[in-house]
Short mmCIF file of N, CA and C in Angstrom, two decimals:
data_model
loop_
_atom_site.label_atom_id
_atom_site.label_comp_id
_atom_site.label_asym_id
_atom_site.label_seq_id
_atom_site.Cartn_x
_atom_site.Cartn_y
_atom_site.Cartn_z
N UNK A 25 44.32 160.08 98.57
CA UNK A 25 44.11 159.08 99.58
C UNK A 25 45.39 158.80 100.37
N UNK A 26 46.54 158.92 99.71
CA UNK A 26 47.80 158.67 100.39
C UNK A 26 48.11 159.68 101.47
N UNK A 27 47.39 160.81 101.44
CA UNK A 27 47.64 161.86 102.44
C UNK A 27 46.51 161.95 103.45
N UNK A 28 45.66 160.95 103.51
CA UNK A 28 44.50 160.98 104.42
C UNK A 28 44.93 161.15 105.86
N UNK A 29 46.06 160.55 106.26
CA UNK A 29 46.51 160.68 107.65
C UNK A 29 46.83 162.14 107.98
N UNK A 30 47.32 162.90 107.00
CA UNK A 30 47.60 164.32 107.25
C UNK A 30 46.32 165.09 107.53
N UNK A 31 45.24 164.73 106.82
CA UNK A 31 43.96 165.39 107.05
C UNK A 31 43.45 165.09 108.44
N UNK A 32 43.61 163.86 108.87
CA UNK A 32 43.15 163.49 110.21
C UNK A 32 44.01 164.13 111.30
N UNK A 33 45.31 164.28 111.04
CA UNK A 33 46.21 164.85 112.03
C UNK A 33 46.08 166.38 112.12
N UNK A 34 45.69 167.01 111.03
CA UNK A 34 45.62 168.48 110.99
C UNK A 34 44.30 168.95 110.37
N UNK A 35 43.17 168.68 111.03
CA UNK A 35 41.88 169.06 110.43
C UNK A 35 41.71 170.56 110.24
N UNK A 36 42.38 171.37 111.07
CA UNK A 36 42.23 172.82 110.92
C UNK A 36 42.81 173.31 109.60
N UNK A 37 43.92 172.73 109.17
CA UNK A 37 44.52 173.10 107.88
C UNK A 37 43.68 172.51 106.75
N UNK A 38 43.27 171.27 106.92
CA UNK A 38 42.50 170.59 105.88
C UNK A 38 41.16 171.28 105.64
N UNK A 39 40.50 171.73 106.69
CA UNK A 39 39.20 172.39 106.54
C UNK A 39 39.32 173.62 105.67
N UNK A 40 40.34 174.43 105.91
CA UNK A 40 40.57 175.63 105.11
C UNK A 40 40.84 175.26 103.66
N UNK A 41 41.64 174.22 103.45
CA UNK A 41 41.96 173.79 102.09
C UNK A 41 40.73 173.31 101.36
N UNK A 42 39.91 172.49 102.02
CA UNK A 42 38.71 171.98 101.38
C UNK A 42 37.72 173.10 101.08
N UNK A 43 37.58 174.06 101.98
CA UNK A 43 36.68 175.18 101.72
C UNK A 43 37.17 175.96 100.52
N UNK A 44 38.47 176.22 100.46
CA UNK A 44 39.03 176.93 99.31
C UNK A 44 38.74 176.17 98.03
N UNK A 45 38.88 174.86 98.09
CA UNK A 45 38.61 174.03 96.93
C UNK A 45 37.16 174.16 96.50
N UNK A 46 36.24 174.24 97.45
CA UNK A 46 34.82 174.34 97.11
C UNK A 46 34.48 175.67 96.44
N UNK A 47 35.35 176.66 96.59
CA UNK A 47 35.10 177.98 96.02
C UNK A 47 35.79 178.20 94.68
N UNK A 48 36.58 177.23 94.22
CA UNK A 48 37.32 177.36 92.97
C UNK A 48 36.91 176.23 92.02
N UNK A 49 35.84 176.46 91.24
CA UNK A 49 35.31 175.39 90.39
C UNK A 49 36.33 174.77 89.43
N UNK A 50 37.25 175.53 88.89
CA UNK A 50 38.23 174.96 87.94
C UNK A 50 39.10 173.92 88.61
N UNK A 51 39.49 174.18 89.83
CA UNK A 51 40.29 173.20 90.56
C UNK A 51 39.49 171.93 90.79
N UNK A 52 38.22 172.10 91.07
CA UNK A 52 37.37 170.94 91.29
C UNK A 52 37.25 170.08 90.03
N UNK A 53 37.15 170.75 88.88
CA UNK A 53 37.03 170.01 87.63
C UNK A 53 38.19 169.04 87.45
N UNK A 54 39.39 169.49 87.77
CA UNK A 54 40.55 168.61 87.60
C UNK A 54 40.64 167.55 88.68
N UNK A 55 40.01 167.79 89.82
CA UNK A 55 40.08 166.82 90.91
C UNK A 55 39.00 165.75 90.80
N UNK A 56 37.95 166.01 90.01
CA UNK A 56 36.85 165.06 89.89
C UNK A 56 35.84 165.16 91.01
N UNK A 57 35.98 166.14 91.87
CA UNK A 57 35.04 166.34 92.98
C UNK A 57 33.98 167.36 92.60
N UNK A 58 32.89 167.35 93.33
CA UNK A 58 31.88 168.38 93.16
C UNK A 58 32.10 169.45 94.23
N UNK A 59 31.53 170.63 94.00
CA UNK A 59 31.62 171.68 95.02
C UNK A 59 30.96 171.21 96.31
N UNK A 60 29.87 170.48 96.16
CA UNK A 60 29.16 170.01 97.35
C UNK A 60 30.03 169.04 98.15
N UNK A 61 30.72 168.14 97.48
CA UNK A 61 31.60 167.20 98.19
C UNK A 61 32.70 167.97 98.93
N UNK A 62 33.29 168.94 98.27
CA UNK A 62 34.37 169.72 98.91
C UNK A 62 33.83 170.52 100.09
N UNK A 63 32.65 171.14 99.93
CA UNK A 63 32.07 171.95 101.01
C UNK A 63 31.67 171.06 102.19
N UNK A 64 31.12 169.89 101.91
CA UNK A 64 30.74 168.97 103.00
C UNK A 64 31.99 168.50 103.76
N UNK A 65 33.04 168.23 103.03
CA UNK A 65 34.28 167.82 103.69
C UNK A 65 34.83 168.96 104.54
N UNK A 66 34.81 170.17 104.00
CA UNK A 66 35.28 171.34 104.76
C UNK A 66 34.44 171.52 106.03
N UNK A 67 33.13 171.39 105.89
CA UNK A 67 32.24 171.56 107.04
C UNK A 67 32.52 170.51 108.11
N UNK A 68 32.72 169.28 107.68
CA UNK A 68 33.00 168.19 108.61
C UNK A 68 34.33 168.41 109.33
N UNK A 69 35.36 168.75 108.58
CA UNK A 69 36.68 168.97 109.18
C UNK A 69 36.69 170.20 110.09
N UNK A 70 36.00 171.25 109.67
CA UNK A 70 35.94 172.46 110.51
C UNK A 70 35.22 172.17 111.82
N UNK A 71 34.19 171.33 111.76
CA UNK A 71 33.49 170.93 112.98
C UNK A 71 34.43 170.19 113.92
N UNK A 72 35.21 169.27 113.36
CA UNK A 72 36.16 168.50 114.17
C UNK A 72 37.24 169.41 114.76
N UNK A 73 37.68 170.39 113.99
CA UNK A 73 38.78 171.26 114.42
C UNK A 73 38.29 172.45 115.25
N UNK A 74 36.97 172.64 115.36
CA UNK A 74 36.46 173.77 116.11
C UNK A 74 36.68 175.10 115.41
N UNK A 75 36.72 175.08 114.08
CA UNK A 75 36.92 176.32 113.30
C UNK A 75 35.56 176.90 112.92
N UNK A 76 35.07 177.76 113.78
CA UNK A 76 33.73 178.31 113.62
C UNK A 76 33.55 179.05 112.30
N UNK A 77 34.48 179.92 111.94
CA UNK A 77 34.34 180.71 110.72
C UNK A 77 34.29 179.83 109.48
N UNK A 78 35.17 178.84 109.42
CA UNK A 78 35.20 177.93 108.26
C UNK A 78 33.90 177.12 108.22
N UNK A 79 33.43 176.67 109.37
CA UNK A 79 32.19 175.89 109.43
C UNK A 79 31.01 176.73 108.93
N UNK A 80 30.92 177.98 109.37
CA UNK A 80 29.83 178.84 108.96
C UNK A 80 29.89 179.07 107.44
N UNK A 81 31.08 179.35 106.92
CA UNK A 81 31.22 179.60 105.48
C UNK A 81 30.90 178.34 104.67
N UNK A 82 31.35 177.19 105.13
CA UNK A 82 31.04 175.94 104.42
C UNK A 82 29.53 175.71 104.41
N UNK A 83 28.86 176.01 105.49
CA UNK A 83 27.41 175.83 105.56
C UNK A 83 26.70 176.82 104.64
N UNK A 84 27.24 178.02 104.49
CA UNK A 84 26.66 178.98 103.53
C UNK A 84 26.79 178.43 102.11
N UNK A 85 27.97 177.90 101.78
CA UNK A 85 28.18 177.33 100.45
C UNK A 85 27.19 176.19 100.22
N UNK A 86 27.02 175.33 101.21
CA UNK A 86 26.08 174.22 101.08
C UNK A 86 24.64 174.71 100.92
N UNK A 87 24.30 175.79 101.62
CA UNK A 87 22.96 176.37 101.46
C UNK A 87 22.76 176.90 100.05
N UNK A 88 23.77 177.61 99.53
CA UNK A 88 23.70 178.15 98.17
C UNK A 88 23.54 177.03 97.14
N UNK A 89 24.31 175.95 97.32
CA UNK A 89 24.24 174.83 96.38
C UNK A 89 22.88 174.14 96.45
N UNK A 90 22.35 173.95 97.65
CA UNK A 90 21.04 173.31 97.80
C UNK A 90 19.95 174.19 97.19
N UNK A 91 20.01 175.49 97.45
CA UNK A 91 19.00 176.41 96.90
C UNK A 91 19.07 176.40 95.37
N UNK A 92 20.29 176.43 94.83
CA UNK A 92 20.46 176.41 93.38
C UNK A 92 19.93 175.13 92.74
N UNK A 93 19.93 174.05 93.49
CA UNK A 93 19.43 172.76 92.99
C UNK A 93 17.94 172.58 93.27
N UNK A 94 17.31 173.61 93.85
CA UNK A 94 15.88 173.53 94.13
C UNK A 94 15.53 172.76 95.39
N UNK A 95 16.54 172.47 96.21
CA UNK A 95 16.30 171.76 97.47
C UNK A 95 16.12 172.81 98.58
N UNK A 96 14.98 173.46 98.56
CA UNK A 96 14.74 174.63 99.42
C UNK A 96 14.75 174.30 100.90
N UNK A 97 14.16 173.18 101.27
CA UNK A 97 14.15 172.80 102.70
C UNK A 97 15.57 172.53 103.20
N UNK A 98 16.35 171.87 102.37
CA UNK A 98 17.75 171.61 102.75
C UNK A 98 18.53 172.92 102.86
N UNK A 99 18.28 173.84 101.92
CA UNK A 99 18.96 175.14 101.97
C UNK A 99 18.60 175.87 103.26
N UNK A 100 17.33 175.85 103.62
CA UNK A 100 16.89 176.51 104.86
C UNK A 100 17.56 175.88 106.07
N UNK A 101 17.72 174.57 106.04
CA UNK A 101 18.38 173.88 107.16
C UNK A 101 19.86 174.27 107.23
N UNK A 102 20.54 174.37 106.10
CA UNK A 102 21.95 174.79 106.13
C UNK A 102 22.08 176.23 106.64
N UNK A 103 21.13 177.09 106.26
CA UNK A 103 21.15 178.47 106.78
C UNK A 103 20.98 178.44 108.30
N UNK A 104 20.02 177.65 108.76
CA UNK A 104 19.79 177.55 110.21
C UNK A 104 21.05 177.04 110.91
N UNK A 105 21.67 176.02 110.34
CA UNK A 105 22.90 175.48 110.93
C UNK A 105 24.04 176.49 110.88
N UNK A 106 24.11 177.25 109.80
CA UNK A 106 25.14 178.29 109.71
C UNK A 106 24.98 179.35 110.78
N UNK A 107 23.73 179.74 111.01
CA UNK A 107 23.46 180.72 112.07
C UNK A 107 23.77 180.14 113.44
N UNK A 108 23.40 178.90 113.67
CA UNK A 108 23.59 178.30 115.00
C UNK A 108 25.06 178.01 115.28
N UNK A 109 25.87 177.88 114.24
CA UNK A 109 27.29 177.59 114.43
C UNK A 109 28.04 178.82 114.92
N UNK A 110 27.40 179.97 114.87
CA UNK A 110 28.07 181.20 115.22
C UNK A 110 27.31 181.97 116.29
N UNK A 111 27.41 181.52 117.56
CA UNK A 111 26.71 182.26 118.62
C UNK A 111 27.25 183.67 118.79
N UNK A 112 28.51 183.87 118.41
CA UNK A 112 29.11 185.20 118.40
C UNK A 112 29.37 185.58 116.95
N UNK A 113 29.53 186.86 116.71
CA UNK A 113 29.73 187.32 115.34
C UNK A 113 31.03 186.81 114.74
N UNK A 114 30.96 186.40 113.49
CA UNK A 114 32.15 186.13 112.68
C UNK A 114 31.80 186.59 111.27
N UNK A 115 32.79 186.99 110.50
CA UNK A 115 32.55 187.57 109.19
C UNK A 115 31.73 186.67 108.26
N UNK A 116 31.96 185.35 108.20
CA UNK A 116 31.14 184.53 107.31
C UNK A 116 29.65 184.54 107.65
N UNK A 117 29.30 184.93 108.87
CA UNK A 117 27.89 185.02 109.23
C UNK A 117 27.16 186.02 108.34
N UNK A 118 27.87 187.05 107.87
CA UNK A 118 27.26 188.02 106.96
C UNK A 118 26.73 187.32 105.71
N UNK A 119 27.52 186.40 105.18
CA UNK A 119 27.09 185.67 103.99
C UNK A 119 25.89 184.78 104.25
N UNK A 120 25.82 184.18 105.43
CA UNK A 120 24.68 183.34 105.78
C UNK A 120 23.42 184.19 105.90
N UNK A 121 23.53 185.34 106.54
CA UNK A 121 22.37 186.23 106.69
C UNK A 121 21.92 186.72 105.32
N UNK A 122 22.87 187.07 104.47
CA UNK A 122 22.55 187.54 103.13
C UNK A 122 21.87 186.43 102.31
N UNK A 123 22.36 185.21 102.42
CA UNK A 123 21.72 184.09 101.72
C UNK A 123 20.30 183.89 102.23
N UNK A 124 20.12 183.99 103.53
CA UNK A 124 18.79 183.86 104.13
C UNK A 124 17.85 184.91 103.55
N UNK A 125 18.33 186.15 103.44
CA UNK A 125 17.51 187.22 102.87
C UNK A 125 17.16 186.92 101.41
N UNK A 126 18.14 186.51 100.64
CA UNK A 126 17.93 186.25 99.22
C UNK A 126 16.95 185.09 99.00
N UNK A 127 17.14 184.00 99.76
CA UNK A 127 16.25 182.85 99.64
C UNK A 127 14.83 183.24 100.04
N UNK A 128 14.71 184.04 101.11
CA UNK A 128 13.38 184.45 101.58
C UNK A 128 12.66 185.27 100.52
N UNK A 129 13.37 186.20 99.89
CA UNK A 129 12.73 187.02 98.87
C UNK A 129 12.34 186.17 97.66
N UNK A 130 13.20 185.24 97.27
CA UNK A 130 12.87 184.41 96.11
C UNK A 130 11.66 183.52 96.38
N UNK A 131 11.40 183.23 97.64
CA UNK A 131 10.22 182.42 98.00
C UNK A 131 9.00 183.30 98.30
N UNK A 132 9.16 184.62 98.16
CA UNK A 132 8.04 185.53 98.38
C UNK A 132 7.83 185.95 99.81
N UNK A 133 8.77 185.62 100.70
CA UNK A 133 8.63 185.99 102.11
C UNK A 133 9.35 187.32 102.34
N UNK A 134 8.67 188.40 101.99
CA UNK A 134 9.27 189.74 102.09
C UNK A 134 9.57 190.13 103.53
N UNK A 135 8.71 189.73 104.45
CA UNK A 135 8.92 190.09 105.86
C UNK A 135 10.21 189.45 106.38
N UNK A 136 10.44 188.19 106.05
CA UNK A 136 11.66 187.51 106.47
C UNK A 136 12.88 188.15 105.81
N UNK A 137 12.77 188.49 104.54
CA UNK A 137 13.87 189.15 103.83
C UNK A 137 14.21 190.47 104.52
N UNK A 138 13.19 191.26 104.81
CA UNK A 138 13.40 192.56 105.46
C UNK A 138 14.05 192.39 106.83
N UNK A 139 13.61 191.39 107.59
CA UNK A 139 14.19 191.14 108.91
C UNK A 139 15.67 190.77 108.79
N UNK A 140 16.00 189.95 107.82
CA UNK A 140 17.41 189.57 107.62
C UNK A 140 18.25 190.79 107.24
N UNK A 141 17.72 191.62 106.35
CA UNK A 141 18.48 192.81 105.93
C UNK A 141 18.63 193.80 107.08
N UNK A 142 17.60 193.92 107.92
CA UNK A 142 17.71 194.77 109.10
C UNK A 142 18.79 194.23 110.04
N UNK A 143 18.83 192.91 110.18
CA UNK A 143 19.86 192.28 111.01
C UNK A 143 21.26 192.57 110.45
N UNK A 144 21.40 192.47 109.15
CA UNK A 144 22.68 192.74 108.49
C UNK A 144 23.09 194.20 108.71
N UNK A 145 22.14 195.12 108.56
CA UNK A 145 22.43 196.55 108.74
C UNK A 145 22.81 196.88 110.17
N UNK A 146 22.31 196.12 111.14
CA UNK A 146 22.56 196.41 112.55
C UNK A 146 23.96 195.97 113.00
N UNK A 147 24.61 195.12 112.21
CA UNK A 147 25.94 194.65 112.60
C UNK A 147 26.99 195.73 112.36
N UNK A 148 27.89 195.93 113.30
CA UNK A 148 28.89 196.99 113.18
C UNK A 148 30.10 196.55 112.34
N UNK A 149 29.88 196.34 111.04
CA UNK A 149 30.96 195.80 110.21
C UNK A 149 31.50 196.77 109.16
N UNK A 150 30.84 197.89 108.96
CA UNK A 150 31.33 198.84 107.98
C UNK A 150 31.09 198.35 106.55
N UNK A 151 31.94 198.80 105.65
CA UNK A 151 31.79 198.47 104.23
C UNK A 151 32.48 197.15 103.93
N UNK A 152 31.69 196.13 103.70
CA UNK A 152 32.20 194.84 103.26
C UNK A 152 31.38 194.42 102.05
N UNK A 153 31.86 193.45 101.31
CA UNK A 153 31.10 192.99 100.15
C UNK A 153 29.73 192.47 100.54
N UNK A 154 29.59 191.67 101.60
CA UNK A 154 28.23 191.24 101.97
C UNK A 154 27.30 192.40 102.33
N UNK A 155 27.82 193.46 102.95
CA UNK A 155 26.93 194.57 103.29
C UNK A 155 26.49 195.30 102.01
N UNK A 156 27.38 195.42 101.03
CA UNK A 156 27.00 196.05 99.76
C UNK A 156 25.94 195.20 99.06
N UNK A 157 26.14 193.89 99.06
CA UNK A 157 25.14 193.01 98.46
C UNK A 157 23.82 193.07 99.22
N UNK A 158 23.90 193.29 100.53
CA UNK A 158 22.68 193.46 101.32
C UNK A 158 21.92 194.71 100.90
N UNK A 159 22.65 195.77 100.60
CA UNK A 159 22.00 197.00 100.14
C UNK A 159 21.34 196.77 98.78
N UNK A 160 22.01 196.04 97.90
CA UNK A 160 21.39 195.71 96.61
C UNK A 160 20.16 194.82 96.81
N UNK A 161 20.23 193.91 97.78
CA UNK A 161 19.07 193.07 98.08
C UNK A 161 17.93 193.92 98.59
N UNK A 162 18.26 194.95 99.38
CA UNK A 162 17.22 195.86 99.88
C UNK A 162 16.58 196.61 98.71
N UNK A 163 17.38 196.96 97.71
CA UNK A 163 16.83 197.60 96.51
C UNK A 163 15.88 196.65 95.78
N UNK A 164 16.27 195.37 95.68
CA UNK A 164 15.40 194.39 95.03
C UNK A 164 14.10 194.22 95.81
N UNK A 165 14.20 194.22 97.12
CA UNK A 165 13.00 194.14 97.97
C UNK A 165 12.11 195.35 97.73
N UNK A 166 12.71 196.53 97.62
CA UNK A 166 11.94 197.75 97.37
C UNK A 166 11.25 197.69 96.01
N UNK A 167 11.93 197.10 95.01
CA UNK A 167 11.30 196.93 93.69
C UNK A 167 10.08 196.01 93.83
N UNK A 168 10.23 194.92 94.57
CA UNK A 168 9.11 193.99 94.78
C UNK A 168 7.95 194.70 95.48
N UNK A 169 8.28 195.63 96.38
CA UNK A 169 7.25 196.41 97.09
C UNK A 169 6.74 197.59 96.26
N UNK A 170 7.34 197.79 95.09
CA UNK A 170 7.05 198.94 94.22
C UNK A 170 7.25 200.26 94.95
N UNK A 171 8.28 200.30 95.78
CA UNK A 171 8.66 201.51 96.52
C UNK A 171 9.87 202.11 95.82
N UNK A 172 9.60 202.98 94.85
CA UNK A 172 10.66 203.48 93.98
C UNK A 172 11.59 204.44 94.70
N UNK A 173 11.08 205.16 95.68
CA UNK A 173 11.95 206.05 96.45
C UNK A 173 12.98 205.23 97.22
N UNK A 174 12.52 204.17 97.90
CA UNK A 174 13.45 203.30 98.64
C UNK A 174 14.42 202.59 97.69
N UNK A 175 13.93 202.23 96.50
CA UNK A 175 14.80 201.60 95.51
C UNK A 175 15.93 202.55 95.12
N UNK A 176 15.58 203.79 94.85
CA UNK A 176 16.58 204.78 94.46
C UNK A 176 17.59 205.04 95.56
N UNK A 177 17.11 205.16 96.80
CA UNK A 177 18.01 205.39 97.93
C UNK A 177 18.97 204.21 98.10
N UNK A 178 18.44 202.99 97.98
CA UNK A 178 19.30 201.80 98.12
C UNK A 178 20.30 201.72 96.97
N UNK A 179 19.86 202.04 95.76
CA UNK A 179 20.78 202.01 94.61
C UNK A 179 21.91 203.02 94.80
N UNK A 180 21.56 204.22 95.25
CA UNK A 180 22.59 205.25 95.49
C UNK A 180 23.56 204.82 96.59
N UNK A 181 23.03 204.23 97.65
CA UNK A 181 23.89 203.77 98.75
C UNK A 181 24.80 202.63 98.27
N UNK A 182 24.25 201.71 97.50
CA UNK A 182 25.06 200.60 96.96
C UNK A 182 26.17 201.14 96.07
N UNK A 183 25.87 202.16 95.29
CA UNK A 183 26.87 202.76 94.41
C UNK A 183 28.01 203.37 95.23
N UNK A 184 27.67 204.11 96.28
CA UNK A 184 28.70 204.72 97.14
C UNK A 184 29.58 203.65 97.78
N UNK A 185 28.94 202.62 98.34
CA UNK A 185 29.69 201.55 99.01
C UNK A 185 30.56 200.78 98.02
N UNK A 186 30.02 200.50 96.84
CA UNK A 186 30.79 199.76 95.83
C UNK A 186 32.00 200.57 95.39
N UNK A 187 31.84 201.86 95.28
CA UNK A 187 32.99 202.70 94.91
C UNK A 187 34.04 202.69 96.01
N UNK A 188 33.59 202.72 97.27
CA UNK A 188 34.54 202.65 98.39
C UNK A 188 35.35 201.37 98.35
N UNK A 189 34.72 200.29 97.89
CA UNK A 189 35.39 198.99 97.84
C UNK A 189 36.04 198.70 96.49
N UNK A 190 35.92 199.65 95.55
CA UNK A 190 36.43 199.45 94.19
C UNK A 190 35.86 198.18 93.57
N UNK A 191 34.55 197.98 93.72
CA UNK A 191 33.88 196.79 93.22
C UNK A 191 33.08 197.19 91.99
N UNK A 192 33.72 197.13 90.84
CA UNK A 192 33.19 197.66 89.60
C UNK A 192 31.88 197.01 89.16
N UNK A 193 31.79 195.68 89.29
CA UNK A 193 30.56 195.00 88.85
C UNK A 193 29.34 195.50 89.62
N UNK A 194 29.50 195.74 90.90
CA UNK A 194 28.37 196.23 91.70
C UNK A 194 28.09 197.69 91.37
N UNK A 195 29.14 198.46 91.07
CA UNK A 195 28.92 199.84 90.62
C UNK A 195 28.03 199.85 89.40
N UNK A 196 28.32 198.98 88.44
CA UNK A 196 27.52 198.93 87.21
C UNK A 196 26.08 198.55 87.52
N UNK A 197 25.89 197.56 88.36
CA UNK A 197 24.54 197.12 88.72
C UNK A 197 23.78 198.25 89.40
N UNK A 198 24.44 198.95 90.31
CA UNK A 198 23.79 200.06 91.03
C UNK A 198 23.47 201.20 90.07
N UNK A 199 24.37 201.50 89.15
CA UNK A 199 24.13 202.55 88.15
C UNK A 199 22.92 202.21 87.29
N UNK A 200 22.86 200.96 86.84
CA UNK A 200 21.73 200.54 86.00
C UNK A 200 20.43 200.61 86.78
N UNK A 201 20.45 200.19 88.02
CA UNK A 201 19.24 200.23 88.86
C UNK A 201 18.81 201.67 89.09
N UNK A 202 19.77 202.53 89.41
CA UNK A 202 19.44 203.94 89.63
C UNK A 202 18.90 204.58 88.35
N UNK A 203 19.48 204.21 87.21
CA UNK A 203 19.01 204.76 85.94
C UNK A 203 17.56 204.38 85.70
N UNK A 204 17.24 203.14 86.01
CA UNK A 204 15.86 202.69 85.82
C UNK A 204 14.89 203.42 86.73
N UNK A 205 15.32 203.68 87.96
CA UNK A 205 14.45 204.34 88.93
C UNK A 205 14.28 205.82 88.59
N UNK A 206 15.41 206.47 88.29
CA UNK A 206 15.37 207.91 88.06
C UNK A 206 15.09 208.27 86.61
N UNK A 207 15.17 207.28 85.70
CA UNK A 207 14.94 207.55 84.29
C UNK A 207 15.98 208.48 83.70
N UNK A 208 17.20 208.39 84.18
CA UNK A 208 18.25 209.28 83.70
C UNK A 208 19.00 208.64 82.55
N UNK A 209 18.90 209.26 81.39
CA UNK A 209 19.58 208.70 80.22
C UNK A 209 21.09 208.68 80.39
N UNK A 210 21.63 209.68 81.11
CA UNK A 210 23.07 209.71 81.35
C UNK A 210 23.51 208.44 82.07
N UNK A 211 22.74 208.02 83.06
CA UNK A 211 23.09 206.81 83.81
C UNK A 211 22.89 205.56 82.96
N UNK A 212 21.83 205.55 82.14
CA UNK A 212 21.62 204.40 81.26
C UNK A 212 22.80 204.27 80.31
N UNK A 213 23.27 205.40 79.80
CA UNK A 213 24.43 205.38 78.88
C UNK A 213 25.66 204.84 79.57
N UNK A 214 25.89 205.27 80.82
CA UNK A 214 27.06 204.79 81.58
C UNK A 214 26.95 203.30 81.84
N UNK A 215 25.76 202.85 82.19
CA UNK A 215 25.56 201.43 82.45
C UNK A 215 25.74 200.62 81.17
N UNK A 216 25.23 201.12 80.06
CA UNK A 216 25.37 200.40 78.78
C UNK A 216 26.83 200.33 78.35
N UNK A 217 27.57 201.44 78.52
CA UNK A 217 28.99 201.43 78.16
C UNK A 217 29.76 200.46 79.03
N UNK A 218 29.37 200.36 80.32
CA UNK A 218 30.05 199.43 81.22
C UNK A 218 29.80 198.01 80.75
#
């Protein structure tokens, strides 16, 4: 509280700090704040400072928290606000689109999920973590559609992208998914060892 004037004088710095705080649960535990409080503060400060990327990312975090708490309408509203905060592309928009796809699939709206993933694929961003997660989401959508060929193709693509990014956890997930689709014991063994 003694530093409140600094937050008001420099909202652009404060917004980044609050967003970082919302992403580090251990720090929050010692501060007595919730992730939602930190994300709401970051969103508010980013709005005041005109920091579009921070605002979009804070809104994604708020959408994730609302969805996790079963507040689906609120989550959908945060996704809408995240999208509307970014009339031009910014990297955090990838996370908002991915959240939209994931929420849509969990609610059984496969068409909306597919549209979000198509939107993600159309962006010229190359290999990023959100695009790899989008490919895994496409594999999950293919499983829901019982399209095993598409599932295998998505699993293989996710594996290649994860290796490019040195993202071991996603490599393991893609290997396990591919093993299930192709029934390859070699891949099951690799996934189990991982």
